[in-house]
Coordinates of C-alpha atoms in Angstrom, one line a residue:
Chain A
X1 CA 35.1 102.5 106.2
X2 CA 33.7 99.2 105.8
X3 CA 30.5 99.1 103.7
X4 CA 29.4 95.7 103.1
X5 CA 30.7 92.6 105.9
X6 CA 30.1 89.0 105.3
X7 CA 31.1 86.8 108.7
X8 CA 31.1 83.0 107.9
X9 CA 27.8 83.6 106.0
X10 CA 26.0 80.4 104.9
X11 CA 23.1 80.1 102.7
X12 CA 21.2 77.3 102.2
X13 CA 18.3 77.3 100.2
X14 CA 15.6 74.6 101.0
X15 CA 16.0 71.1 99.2
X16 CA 19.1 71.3 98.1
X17 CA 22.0 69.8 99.9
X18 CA 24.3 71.9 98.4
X19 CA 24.6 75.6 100.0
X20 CA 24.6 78.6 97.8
X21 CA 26.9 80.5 99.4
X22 CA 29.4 78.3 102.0
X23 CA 30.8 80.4 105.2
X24 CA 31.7 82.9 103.0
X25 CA 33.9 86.0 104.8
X26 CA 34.9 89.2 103.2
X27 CA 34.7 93.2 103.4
X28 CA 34.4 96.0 100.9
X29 CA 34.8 99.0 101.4
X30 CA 33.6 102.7 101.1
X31 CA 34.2 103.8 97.3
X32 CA 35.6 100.1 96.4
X33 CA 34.8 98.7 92.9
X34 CA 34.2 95.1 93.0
X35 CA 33.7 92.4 90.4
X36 CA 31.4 89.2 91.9
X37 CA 32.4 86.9 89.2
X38 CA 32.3 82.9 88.6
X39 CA 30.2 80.2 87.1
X40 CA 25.9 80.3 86.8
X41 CA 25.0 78.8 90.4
X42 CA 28.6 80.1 91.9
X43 CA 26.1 81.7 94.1
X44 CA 26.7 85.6 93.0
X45 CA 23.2 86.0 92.8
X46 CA 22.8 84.6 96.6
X47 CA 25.4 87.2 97.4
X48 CA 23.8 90.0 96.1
X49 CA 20.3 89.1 97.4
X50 CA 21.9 88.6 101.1
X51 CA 23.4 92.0 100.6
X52 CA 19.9 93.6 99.9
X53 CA 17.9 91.7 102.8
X54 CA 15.4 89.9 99.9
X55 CA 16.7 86.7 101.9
X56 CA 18.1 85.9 105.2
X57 CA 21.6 83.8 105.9
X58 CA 21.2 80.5 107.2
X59 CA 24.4 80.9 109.3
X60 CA 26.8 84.0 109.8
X61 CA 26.3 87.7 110.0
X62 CA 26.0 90.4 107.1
X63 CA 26.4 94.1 108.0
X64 CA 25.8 96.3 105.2
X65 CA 25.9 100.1 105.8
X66 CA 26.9 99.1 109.6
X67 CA 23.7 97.8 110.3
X68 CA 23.5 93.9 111.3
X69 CA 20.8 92.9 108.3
X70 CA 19.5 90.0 111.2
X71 CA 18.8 92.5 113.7
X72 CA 16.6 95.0 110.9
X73 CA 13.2 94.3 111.5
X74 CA 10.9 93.8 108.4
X75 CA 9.5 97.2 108.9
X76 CA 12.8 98.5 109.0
X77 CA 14.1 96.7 105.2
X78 CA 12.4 99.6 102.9
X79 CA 14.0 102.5 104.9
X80 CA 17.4 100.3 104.5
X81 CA 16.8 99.4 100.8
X82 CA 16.7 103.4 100.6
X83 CA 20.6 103.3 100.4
X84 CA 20.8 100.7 98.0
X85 CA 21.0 101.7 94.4
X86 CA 20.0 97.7 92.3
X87 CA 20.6 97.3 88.2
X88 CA 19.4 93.6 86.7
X89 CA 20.4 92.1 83.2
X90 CA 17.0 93.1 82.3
X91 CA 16.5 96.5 82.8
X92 CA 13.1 96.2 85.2
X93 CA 11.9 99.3 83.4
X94 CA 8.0 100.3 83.5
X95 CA 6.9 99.9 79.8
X96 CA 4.2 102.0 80.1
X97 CA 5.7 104.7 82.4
X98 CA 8.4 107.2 79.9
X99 CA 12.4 107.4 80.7
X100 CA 11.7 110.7 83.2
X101 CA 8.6 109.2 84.9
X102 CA 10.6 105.4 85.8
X103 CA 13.3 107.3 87.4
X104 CA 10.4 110.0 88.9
X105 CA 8.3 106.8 90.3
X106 CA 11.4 105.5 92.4
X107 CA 11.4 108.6 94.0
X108 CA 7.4 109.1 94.2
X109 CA 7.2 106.3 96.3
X110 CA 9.6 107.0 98.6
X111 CA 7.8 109.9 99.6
X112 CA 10.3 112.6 98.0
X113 CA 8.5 116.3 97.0
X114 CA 7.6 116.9 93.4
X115 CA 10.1 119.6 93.5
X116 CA 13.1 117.7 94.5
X117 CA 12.2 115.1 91.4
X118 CA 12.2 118.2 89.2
X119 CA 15.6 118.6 89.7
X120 CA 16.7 115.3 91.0
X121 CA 15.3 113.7 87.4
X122 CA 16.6 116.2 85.2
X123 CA 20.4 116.0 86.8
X124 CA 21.0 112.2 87.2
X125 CA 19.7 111.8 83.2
X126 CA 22.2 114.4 82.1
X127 CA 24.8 112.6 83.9
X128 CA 23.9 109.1 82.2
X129 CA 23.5 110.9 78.7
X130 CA 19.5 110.3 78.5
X131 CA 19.4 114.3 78.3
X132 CA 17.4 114.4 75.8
X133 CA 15.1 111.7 75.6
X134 CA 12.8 112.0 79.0
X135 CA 10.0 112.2 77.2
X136 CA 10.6 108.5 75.4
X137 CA 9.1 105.2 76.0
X138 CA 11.4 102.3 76.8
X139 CA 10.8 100.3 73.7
X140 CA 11.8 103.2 72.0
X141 CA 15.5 103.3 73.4
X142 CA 18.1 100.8 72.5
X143 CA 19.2 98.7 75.3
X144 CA 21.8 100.6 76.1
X145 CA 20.1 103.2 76.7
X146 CA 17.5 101.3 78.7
X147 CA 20.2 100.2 81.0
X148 CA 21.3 103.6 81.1
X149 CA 17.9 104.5 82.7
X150 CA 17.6 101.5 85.0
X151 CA 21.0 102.7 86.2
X152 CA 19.7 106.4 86.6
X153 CA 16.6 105.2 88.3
X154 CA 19.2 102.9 90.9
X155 CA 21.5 105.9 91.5
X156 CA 18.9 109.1 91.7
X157 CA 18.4 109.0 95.3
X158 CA 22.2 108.7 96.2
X159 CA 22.8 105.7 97.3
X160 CA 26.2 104.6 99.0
X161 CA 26.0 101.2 97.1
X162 CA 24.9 100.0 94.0
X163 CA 24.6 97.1 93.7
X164 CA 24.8 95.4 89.4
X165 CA 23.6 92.2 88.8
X166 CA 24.7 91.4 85.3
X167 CA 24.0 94.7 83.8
X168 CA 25.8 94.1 80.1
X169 CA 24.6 90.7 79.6
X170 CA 22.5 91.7 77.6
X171 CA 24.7 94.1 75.6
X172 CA 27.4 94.4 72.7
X173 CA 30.1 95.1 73.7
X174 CA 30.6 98.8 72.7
X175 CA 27.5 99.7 74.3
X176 CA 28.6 97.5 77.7
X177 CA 32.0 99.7 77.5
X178 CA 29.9 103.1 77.7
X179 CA 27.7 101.1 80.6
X180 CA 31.4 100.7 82.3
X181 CA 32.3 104.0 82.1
X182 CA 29.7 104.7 83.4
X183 CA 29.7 102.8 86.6
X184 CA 33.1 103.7 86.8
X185 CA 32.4 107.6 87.1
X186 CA 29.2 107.2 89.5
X187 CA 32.1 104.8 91.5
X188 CA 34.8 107.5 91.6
X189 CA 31.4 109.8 92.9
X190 CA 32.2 107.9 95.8
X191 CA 29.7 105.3 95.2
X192 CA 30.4 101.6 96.0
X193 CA 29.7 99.3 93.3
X194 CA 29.3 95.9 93.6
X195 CA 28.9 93.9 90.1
X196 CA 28.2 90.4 89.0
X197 CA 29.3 89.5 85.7
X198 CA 30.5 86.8 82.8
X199 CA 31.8 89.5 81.1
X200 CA 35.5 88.4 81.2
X201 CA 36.6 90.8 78.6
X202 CA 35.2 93.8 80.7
X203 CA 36.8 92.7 84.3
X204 CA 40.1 91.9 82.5
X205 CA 40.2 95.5 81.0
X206 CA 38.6 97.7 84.2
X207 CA 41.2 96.3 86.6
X208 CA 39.4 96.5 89.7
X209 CA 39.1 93.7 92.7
X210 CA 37.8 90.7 91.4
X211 CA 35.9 88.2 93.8
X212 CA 35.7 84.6 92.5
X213 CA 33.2 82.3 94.0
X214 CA 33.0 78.5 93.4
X215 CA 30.2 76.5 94.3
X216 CA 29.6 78.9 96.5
X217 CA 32.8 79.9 98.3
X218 CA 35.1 81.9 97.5
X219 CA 38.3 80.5 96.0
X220 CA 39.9 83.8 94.9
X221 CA 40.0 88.4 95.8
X222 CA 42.6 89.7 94.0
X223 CA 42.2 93.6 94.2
X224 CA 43.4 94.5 90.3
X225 CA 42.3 90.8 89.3
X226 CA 41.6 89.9 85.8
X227 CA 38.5 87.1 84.4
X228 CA 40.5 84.6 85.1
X229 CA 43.6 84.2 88.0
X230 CA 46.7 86.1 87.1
X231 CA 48.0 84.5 90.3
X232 CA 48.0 82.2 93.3
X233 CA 44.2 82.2 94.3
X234 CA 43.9 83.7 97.6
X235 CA 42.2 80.9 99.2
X236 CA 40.8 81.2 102.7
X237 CA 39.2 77.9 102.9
X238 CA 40.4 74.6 101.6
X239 CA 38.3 73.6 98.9
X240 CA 37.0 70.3 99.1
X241 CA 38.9 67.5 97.8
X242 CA 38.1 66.5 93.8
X243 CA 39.4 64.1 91.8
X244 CA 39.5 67.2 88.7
X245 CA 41.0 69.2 91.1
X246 CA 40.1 73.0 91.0
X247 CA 41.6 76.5 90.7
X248 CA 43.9 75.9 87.7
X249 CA 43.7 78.1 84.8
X250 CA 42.6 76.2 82.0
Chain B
X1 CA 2.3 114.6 96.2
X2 CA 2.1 111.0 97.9
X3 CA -1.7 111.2 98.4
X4 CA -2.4 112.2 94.7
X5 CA -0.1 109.3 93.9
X6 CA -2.3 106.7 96.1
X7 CA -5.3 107.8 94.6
X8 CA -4.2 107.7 91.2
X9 CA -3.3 104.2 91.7
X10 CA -6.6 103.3 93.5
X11 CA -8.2 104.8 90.3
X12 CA -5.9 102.9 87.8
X13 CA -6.6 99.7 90.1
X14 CA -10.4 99.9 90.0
X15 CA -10.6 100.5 86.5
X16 CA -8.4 97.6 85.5
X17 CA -10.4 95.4 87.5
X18 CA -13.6 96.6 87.0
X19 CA -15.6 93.3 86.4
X20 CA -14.4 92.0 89.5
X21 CA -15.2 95.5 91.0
X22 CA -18.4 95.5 90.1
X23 CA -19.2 92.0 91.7
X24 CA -18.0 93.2 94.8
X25 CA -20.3 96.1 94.8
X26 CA -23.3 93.8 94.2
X27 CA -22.1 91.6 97.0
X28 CA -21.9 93.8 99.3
X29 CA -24.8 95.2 98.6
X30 CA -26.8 92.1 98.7
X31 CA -25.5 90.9 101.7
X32 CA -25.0 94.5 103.9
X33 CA -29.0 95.2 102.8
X34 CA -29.9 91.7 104.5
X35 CA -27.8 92.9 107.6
X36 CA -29.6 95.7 107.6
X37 CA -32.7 94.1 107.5
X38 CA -32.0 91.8 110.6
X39 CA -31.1 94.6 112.4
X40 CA -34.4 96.9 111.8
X41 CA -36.6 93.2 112.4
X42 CA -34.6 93.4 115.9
X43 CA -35.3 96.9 116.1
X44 CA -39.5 96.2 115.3
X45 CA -39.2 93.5 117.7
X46 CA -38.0 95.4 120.5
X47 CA -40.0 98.7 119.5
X48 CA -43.6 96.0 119.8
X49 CA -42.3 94.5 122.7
X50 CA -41.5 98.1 124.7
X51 CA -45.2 99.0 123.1
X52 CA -47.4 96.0 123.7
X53 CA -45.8 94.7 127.1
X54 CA -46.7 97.8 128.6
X55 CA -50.2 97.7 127.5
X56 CA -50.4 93.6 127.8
X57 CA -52.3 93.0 130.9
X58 CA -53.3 90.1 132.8
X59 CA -57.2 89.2 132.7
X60 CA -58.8 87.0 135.6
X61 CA -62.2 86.0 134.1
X62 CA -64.8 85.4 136.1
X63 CA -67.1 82.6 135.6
X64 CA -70.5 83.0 134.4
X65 CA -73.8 81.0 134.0
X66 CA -73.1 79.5 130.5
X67 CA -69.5 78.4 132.4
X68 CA -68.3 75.1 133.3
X69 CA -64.5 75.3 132.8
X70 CA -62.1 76.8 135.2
X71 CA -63.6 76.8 138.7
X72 CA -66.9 77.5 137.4
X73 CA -70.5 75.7 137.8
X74 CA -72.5 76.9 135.3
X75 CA -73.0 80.0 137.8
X76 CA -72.1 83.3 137.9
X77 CA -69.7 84.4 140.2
X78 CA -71.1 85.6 143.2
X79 CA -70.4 88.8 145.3
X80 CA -68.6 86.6 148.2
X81 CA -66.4 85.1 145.4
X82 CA -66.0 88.5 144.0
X83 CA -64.6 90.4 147.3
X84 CA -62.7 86.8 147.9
X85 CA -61.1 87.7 144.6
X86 CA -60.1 90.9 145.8
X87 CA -58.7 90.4 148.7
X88 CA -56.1 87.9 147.3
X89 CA -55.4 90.3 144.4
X90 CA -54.1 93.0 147.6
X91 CA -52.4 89.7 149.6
X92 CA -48.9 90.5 150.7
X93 CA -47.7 88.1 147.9
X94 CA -49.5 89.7 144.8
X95 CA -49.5 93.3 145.5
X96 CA -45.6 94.2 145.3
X97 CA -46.4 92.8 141.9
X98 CA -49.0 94.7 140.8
X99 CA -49.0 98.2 139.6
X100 CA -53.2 98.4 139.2
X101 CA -56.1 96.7 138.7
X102 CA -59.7 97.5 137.2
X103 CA -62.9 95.7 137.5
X104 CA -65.0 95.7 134.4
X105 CA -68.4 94.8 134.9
X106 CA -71.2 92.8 132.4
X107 CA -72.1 96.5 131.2
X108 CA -68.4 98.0 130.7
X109 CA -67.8 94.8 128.7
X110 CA -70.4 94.8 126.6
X111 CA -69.8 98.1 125.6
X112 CA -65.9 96.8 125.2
X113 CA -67.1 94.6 123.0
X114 CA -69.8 96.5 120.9
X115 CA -67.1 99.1 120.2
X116 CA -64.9 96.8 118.9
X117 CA -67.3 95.1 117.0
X118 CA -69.1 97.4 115.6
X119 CA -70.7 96.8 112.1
X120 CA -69.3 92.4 112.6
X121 CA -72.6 89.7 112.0
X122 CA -73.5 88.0 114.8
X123 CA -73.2 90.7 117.6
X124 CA -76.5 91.5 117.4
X125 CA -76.8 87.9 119.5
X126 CA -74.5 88.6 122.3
X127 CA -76.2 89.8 125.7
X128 CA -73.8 91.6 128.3
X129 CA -74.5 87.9 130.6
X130 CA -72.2 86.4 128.0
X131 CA -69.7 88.0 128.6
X132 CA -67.3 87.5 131.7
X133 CA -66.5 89.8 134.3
X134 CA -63.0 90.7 134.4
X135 CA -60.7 92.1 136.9
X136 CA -58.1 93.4 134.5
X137 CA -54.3 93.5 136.2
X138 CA -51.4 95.9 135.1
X139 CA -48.5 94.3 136.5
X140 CA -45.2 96.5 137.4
X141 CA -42.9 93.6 135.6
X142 CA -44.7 92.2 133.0
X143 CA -42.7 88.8 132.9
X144 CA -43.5 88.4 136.4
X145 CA -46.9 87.2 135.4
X146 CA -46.8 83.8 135.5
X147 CA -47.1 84.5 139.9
X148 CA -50.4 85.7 139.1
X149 CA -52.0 83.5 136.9
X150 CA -51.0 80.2 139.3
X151 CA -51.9 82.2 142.2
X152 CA -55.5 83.7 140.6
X153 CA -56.5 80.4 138.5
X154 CA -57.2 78.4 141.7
X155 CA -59.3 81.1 143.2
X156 CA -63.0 79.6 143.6
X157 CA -65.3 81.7 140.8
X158 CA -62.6 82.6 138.5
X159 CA -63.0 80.8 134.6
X160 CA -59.5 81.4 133.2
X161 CA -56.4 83.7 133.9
X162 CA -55.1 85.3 130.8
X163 CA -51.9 86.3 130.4
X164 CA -52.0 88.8 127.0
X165 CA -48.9 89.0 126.5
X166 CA -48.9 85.0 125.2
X167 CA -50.3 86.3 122.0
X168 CA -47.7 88.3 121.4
X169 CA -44.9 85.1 121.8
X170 CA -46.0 84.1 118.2
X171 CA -45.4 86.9 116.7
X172 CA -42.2 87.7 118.4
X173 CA -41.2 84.3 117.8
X174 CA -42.2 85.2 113.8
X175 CA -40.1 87.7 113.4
X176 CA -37.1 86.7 115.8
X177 CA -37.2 83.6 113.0
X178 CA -36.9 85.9 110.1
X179 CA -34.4 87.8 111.3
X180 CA -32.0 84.9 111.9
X181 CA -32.5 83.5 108.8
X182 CA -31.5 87.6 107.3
X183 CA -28.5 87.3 109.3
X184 CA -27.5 83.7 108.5
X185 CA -28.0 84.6 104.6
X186 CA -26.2 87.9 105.3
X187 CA -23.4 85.8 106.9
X188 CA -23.1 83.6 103.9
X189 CA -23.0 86.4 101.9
X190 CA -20.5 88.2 103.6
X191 CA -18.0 85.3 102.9
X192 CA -18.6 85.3 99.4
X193 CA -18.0 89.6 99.8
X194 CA -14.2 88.8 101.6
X195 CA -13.1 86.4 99.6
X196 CA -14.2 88.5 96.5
X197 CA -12.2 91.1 97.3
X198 CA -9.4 89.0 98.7
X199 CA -9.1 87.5 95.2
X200 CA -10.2 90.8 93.4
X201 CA -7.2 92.6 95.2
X202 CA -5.0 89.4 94.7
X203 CA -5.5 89.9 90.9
X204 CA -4.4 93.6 90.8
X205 CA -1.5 93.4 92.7
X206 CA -0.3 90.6 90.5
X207 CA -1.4 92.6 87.0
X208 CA 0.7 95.3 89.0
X209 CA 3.7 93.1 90.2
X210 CA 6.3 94.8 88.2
X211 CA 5.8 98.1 89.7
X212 CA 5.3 96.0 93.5
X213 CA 9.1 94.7 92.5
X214 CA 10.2 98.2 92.5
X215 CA 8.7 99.7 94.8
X216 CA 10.2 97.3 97.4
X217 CA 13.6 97.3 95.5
X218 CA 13.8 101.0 95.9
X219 CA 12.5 101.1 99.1
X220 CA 9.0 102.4 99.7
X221 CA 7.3 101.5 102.9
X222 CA 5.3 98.5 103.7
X223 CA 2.5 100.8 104.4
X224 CA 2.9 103.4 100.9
X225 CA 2.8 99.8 99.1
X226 CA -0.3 98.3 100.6
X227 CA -2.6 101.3 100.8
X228 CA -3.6 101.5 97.3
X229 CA -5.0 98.2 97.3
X230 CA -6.7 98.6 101.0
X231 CA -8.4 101.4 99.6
X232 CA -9.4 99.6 96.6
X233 CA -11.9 96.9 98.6
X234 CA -12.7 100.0 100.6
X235 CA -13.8 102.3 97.7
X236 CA -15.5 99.2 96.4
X237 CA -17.4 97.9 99.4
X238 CA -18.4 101.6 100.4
X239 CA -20.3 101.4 96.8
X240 CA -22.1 98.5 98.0
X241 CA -22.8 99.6 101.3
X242 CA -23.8 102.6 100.0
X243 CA -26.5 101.2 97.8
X244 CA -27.3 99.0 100.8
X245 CA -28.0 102.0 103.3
X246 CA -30.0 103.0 100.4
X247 CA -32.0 99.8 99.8
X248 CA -32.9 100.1 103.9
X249 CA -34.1 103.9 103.9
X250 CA -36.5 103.1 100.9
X251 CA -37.6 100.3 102.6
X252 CA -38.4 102.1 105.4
X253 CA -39.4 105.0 103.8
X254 CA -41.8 103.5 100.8
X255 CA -42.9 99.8 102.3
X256 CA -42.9 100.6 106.5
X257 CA -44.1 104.3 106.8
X258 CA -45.7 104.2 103.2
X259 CA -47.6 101.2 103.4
X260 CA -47.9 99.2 106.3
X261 CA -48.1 102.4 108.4
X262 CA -50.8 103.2 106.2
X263 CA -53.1 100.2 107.3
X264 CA -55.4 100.7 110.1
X265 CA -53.5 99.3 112.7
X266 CA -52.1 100.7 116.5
X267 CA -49.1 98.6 115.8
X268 CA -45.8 100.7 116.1
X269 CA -43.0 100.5 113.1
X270 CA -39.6 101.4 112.3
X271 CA -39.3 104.2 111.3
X272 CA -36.5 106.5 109.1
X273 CA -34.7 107.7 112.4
X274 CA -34.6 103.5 113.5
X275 CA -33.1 103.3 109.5
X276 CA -30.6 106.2 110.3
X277 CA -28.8 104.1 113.2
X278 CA -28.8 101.1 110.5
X279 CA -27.0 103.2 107.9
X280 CA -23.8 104.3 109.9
X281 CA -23.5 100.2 111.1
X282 CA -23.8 98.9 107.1
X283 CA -20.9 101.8 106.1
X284 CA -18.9 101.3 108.6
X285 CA -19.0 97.5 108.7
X286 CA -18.7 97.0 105.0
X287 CA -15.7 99.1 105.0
X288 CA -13.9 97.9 108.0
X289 CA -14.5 94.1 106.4
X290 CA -13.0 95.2 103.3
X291 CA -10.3 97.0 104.3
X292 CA -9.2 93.9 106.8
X293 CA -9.9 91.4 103.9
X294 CA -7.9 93.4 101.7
X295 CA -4.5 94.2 104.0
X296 CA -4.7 90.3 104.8
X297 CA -4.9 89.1 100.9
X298 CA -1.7 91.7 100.0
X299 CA 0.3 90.8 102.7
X300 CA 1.8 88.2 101.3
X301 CA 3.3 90.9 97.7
X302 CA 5.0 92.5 101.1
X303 CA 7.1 90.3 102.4
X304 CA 10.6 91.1 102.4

């Protein structure tokens, strides 16, 4: 089942000649792992926003959860967004709010009962390992463990896709490793995750499809792909013509 | 759950911006008590005119010996001229107009005048020949007066037609004047109150953009988002208009009934039941304002 379509999608973002994403077509699908990954401005970002409806393509069509985003009214987005679980580099935590009320507050305002956050809360903090520390502030956990939250608070209302922009850049790598195992059990849950990283050391290791975009198209979807092409890219476009050239492994 | 939630929020809001809270209040207040104010001038206006225009007749003085104006020739109207009077008073073109009409003789006028008088210097001078026979003329349309006085002023023996309800115009006119100038300031005022709370409501949802982020990442509805901050102006101008509704019912209560009332006058006012209808307009109003002013200014922290 195909969860996320891109059909010659286009983005162009207003004064720059240069589009952010350029006719970009793929498909991932239901219980798929996938790694976004290429250079700052490769447009991953772009791709992740377009996913979640913050923007609209310039050209092309995006059906996510087999709804056409262009045809969702603004009225409609929240509702949508409800199926969508999102993790950032930097956490996006509530510094006042403590670890059980950030993850309560997602669901608060959604509407949900205050019985089903008494259990929902409880359970999805077990199952990242925050057991224990509801009760704390988030300047009182280590990043990790912040993350750990963020991703509790993006996951506790069961969503089919999650979507990770960056969620170890900001981390060591042993902690980044526990975030991966992470995302990899909440993935095997049946839960599609699409993730942007730089972390080459983590996509080479996971073994998962990797999608490489370049100046906003995508010059490579290997489906166990490492950092860095193993192989022929998989090109579905010409690239355009430089004097450089482009694609070899340096 | 949710509405606990809201009202938490609105709480949290107000309290974080409670200088700018505050201001709103007093704005609203200022401006709602001058809208109230126009509106009971309006109401005194109307209440005089339903009061006085039924009482104002139309008086067709009748020429005496000390008269030369009008049709008069220094001499007193005679009984010919009197009947003449009459008759065109019950023509075919005057009498659909008219509901009645008395004659008040040298005598009745004198005691008219002695009555209302009473105790002055000077009265002691006036003989009844002074003072004018009158046919006095209730007419069924008061603003229909002007046919009588052209008609009666040419009428041979009549000194002047009088139309009472010209002194009124002044005072009409008076307070017509004050109340524009209550609803102009109120108007003024009421500008400064939206864009107060415009900016006001600006400035929480921006100390509270973090939580606005997540809320629309996670998916809460437009409406979920925006009604803590519509009910933030509202709580806020409902203080204001409160005090305003106040501000008008002492008014009323202490200046109106308590003093002017008291004066010796058979001038009707406004009284707490005419406040009463302004009281419901100024809640309402300053509400409805601030809740429109409010959903316009966070419209743009719910774009999507």
């Amino acid at each position: 089942m195909v969860m996320i379509r891109f059909d010659q999608v286009t983005k162009l973002y207003a004064g720059s000649a240069r589009p952010a994403l350029n006719s970009v077509t793929l498909e991932i699908l239901r219980g798929e792992f996938v790694f976004l990954v290429g250079a700052s401005g490769s447009g991953k970002s772009s791709f992740l926003r377009l996913v979640l409806k913050e923007e609209n393509p310039s050209k092309g069509q995006i059906h996510v959860l087999g709804q056409e985003l262009g045809k969702l009214s603004s009225r409609k987005v929240p509702y949508f967004r409800r199926n969508l679980g999102v993790v950032f580099q930097d956490f996006r935590l509530l510094p006042q709010k403590s670890v059980f009320d950030n993850v309560a507050f997602s669901l608060q305002v959604i509407g949900k009962s205050k019985g089903f956050i008494q259990e929902a809360v409880p359970d999805v903090l077990k199952m990242v390992g925050l057991a224990g520390k509801s009760g704390r502030l988030p300047h009182e956990l280590s990043g990790g463990e912040q993350q750990r939250v963020a991703i509790a608070r993006a996951i506790v209302n069961k969503p089919s896709i999650l979507l990770a922009d960056e969620p170890t850049g900001n981390l060591d790598p042993a902690t980044s490793a526990g975030i991966m195992t992470l995302l990899e059990r909440i993935s095997g849950g049946g839960t599609t995750v699409l993730m942007a990283t730089h972390d080459a050391g983590i996509v080479d290791k996971m073994k998962r499809r990797v999608i490489e975009l370049v100046s906003g198209q995508i010059v490579r979807d290997e489906s166990q792909g490492g950092y860095q092409t193993q192989a022929l890219p998989v090109q579905r476009q010409a690239p355009p013509p430089t004097a450089s050239g482009f694609g070899a492994p340096s | 759950m949710r509405l606990g939630l809201v009202l938490s929020e609105v709480g949290h809001g107000l309290r974080r911006n409670i200088s700018m809270v505050i201001s709103i209040v007093l704005v609203t207040f200022i401006s709602l008590t001058f809208v109230g104010a126009a509106i009971l001038l309006q109401l005194q206006i109307n209440q005089m005119k339903g009061y006085w225009y039924d009482r104002a007749q139309v008086a067709v003085y009748l020429c005496t010996q000390y008269d030369e104006g009008g049709n008069c020739n220094a001499e007193e109207a005679t009984a010919q001229q009197k009947s003449n009077i009459e008759q065109v008073l019950k023509s075919a073109v005057l009498a659909p107009l008219i509901q009645h009409y008395d004659f008040e003789d040298h005598e009745a006028a004198f005691k008219r005048y002695q009555a209302q008088f009473a105790g002055a210097e000077g009265t002691s001078f006036v003989t009844p020949d002074f003072l004018p026979e009158t046919f006095w003329v209730n007419l069924k349309d008061p603003s229909q007066s002007d046919a009588v006085v052209e008609r009666m002023s040419g009428v041979p023996g009549v000194e002047q037609v009088v139309d009472q309800r010209k002194y009124l115009q002044p005072i009409f006119d008076a307070l017509n004047a004050a109340s524009i100038t209550a609803v102009g300031i109120a108007g003024l005022m009421l500008i400064a109150a939206v864009l107060l709370i415009a900016t006001t409501i600006r400035l929480s949802a921006f100390s509270r953009r973090r939580e606005l982020g997540i809320m629309r990442l996670v998916g809460a509805s437009n409406r979920f988002i925006q009604t803590p901050f519509v009910l933030e102006g509202v709580v806020a101008a409902l203080i204001g208009s409160a005090l305003a509704s106040g501000a008008i019912v002492a008014v009323v209560q202490f200046f109106v009934q308590g003093y002017l009332n008291a004066t010796p006058s058979s001038t009707p006012f406004v009284d707490l039941g005419d406040a009463f209808i302004v009281v419901p307009i100024l809640i309402v109003g300053g509400a409805g304002l601030a809740a429109i002013s409010a959903a316009v200014a966070i419209r743009r922290y719910l774009k999507v």
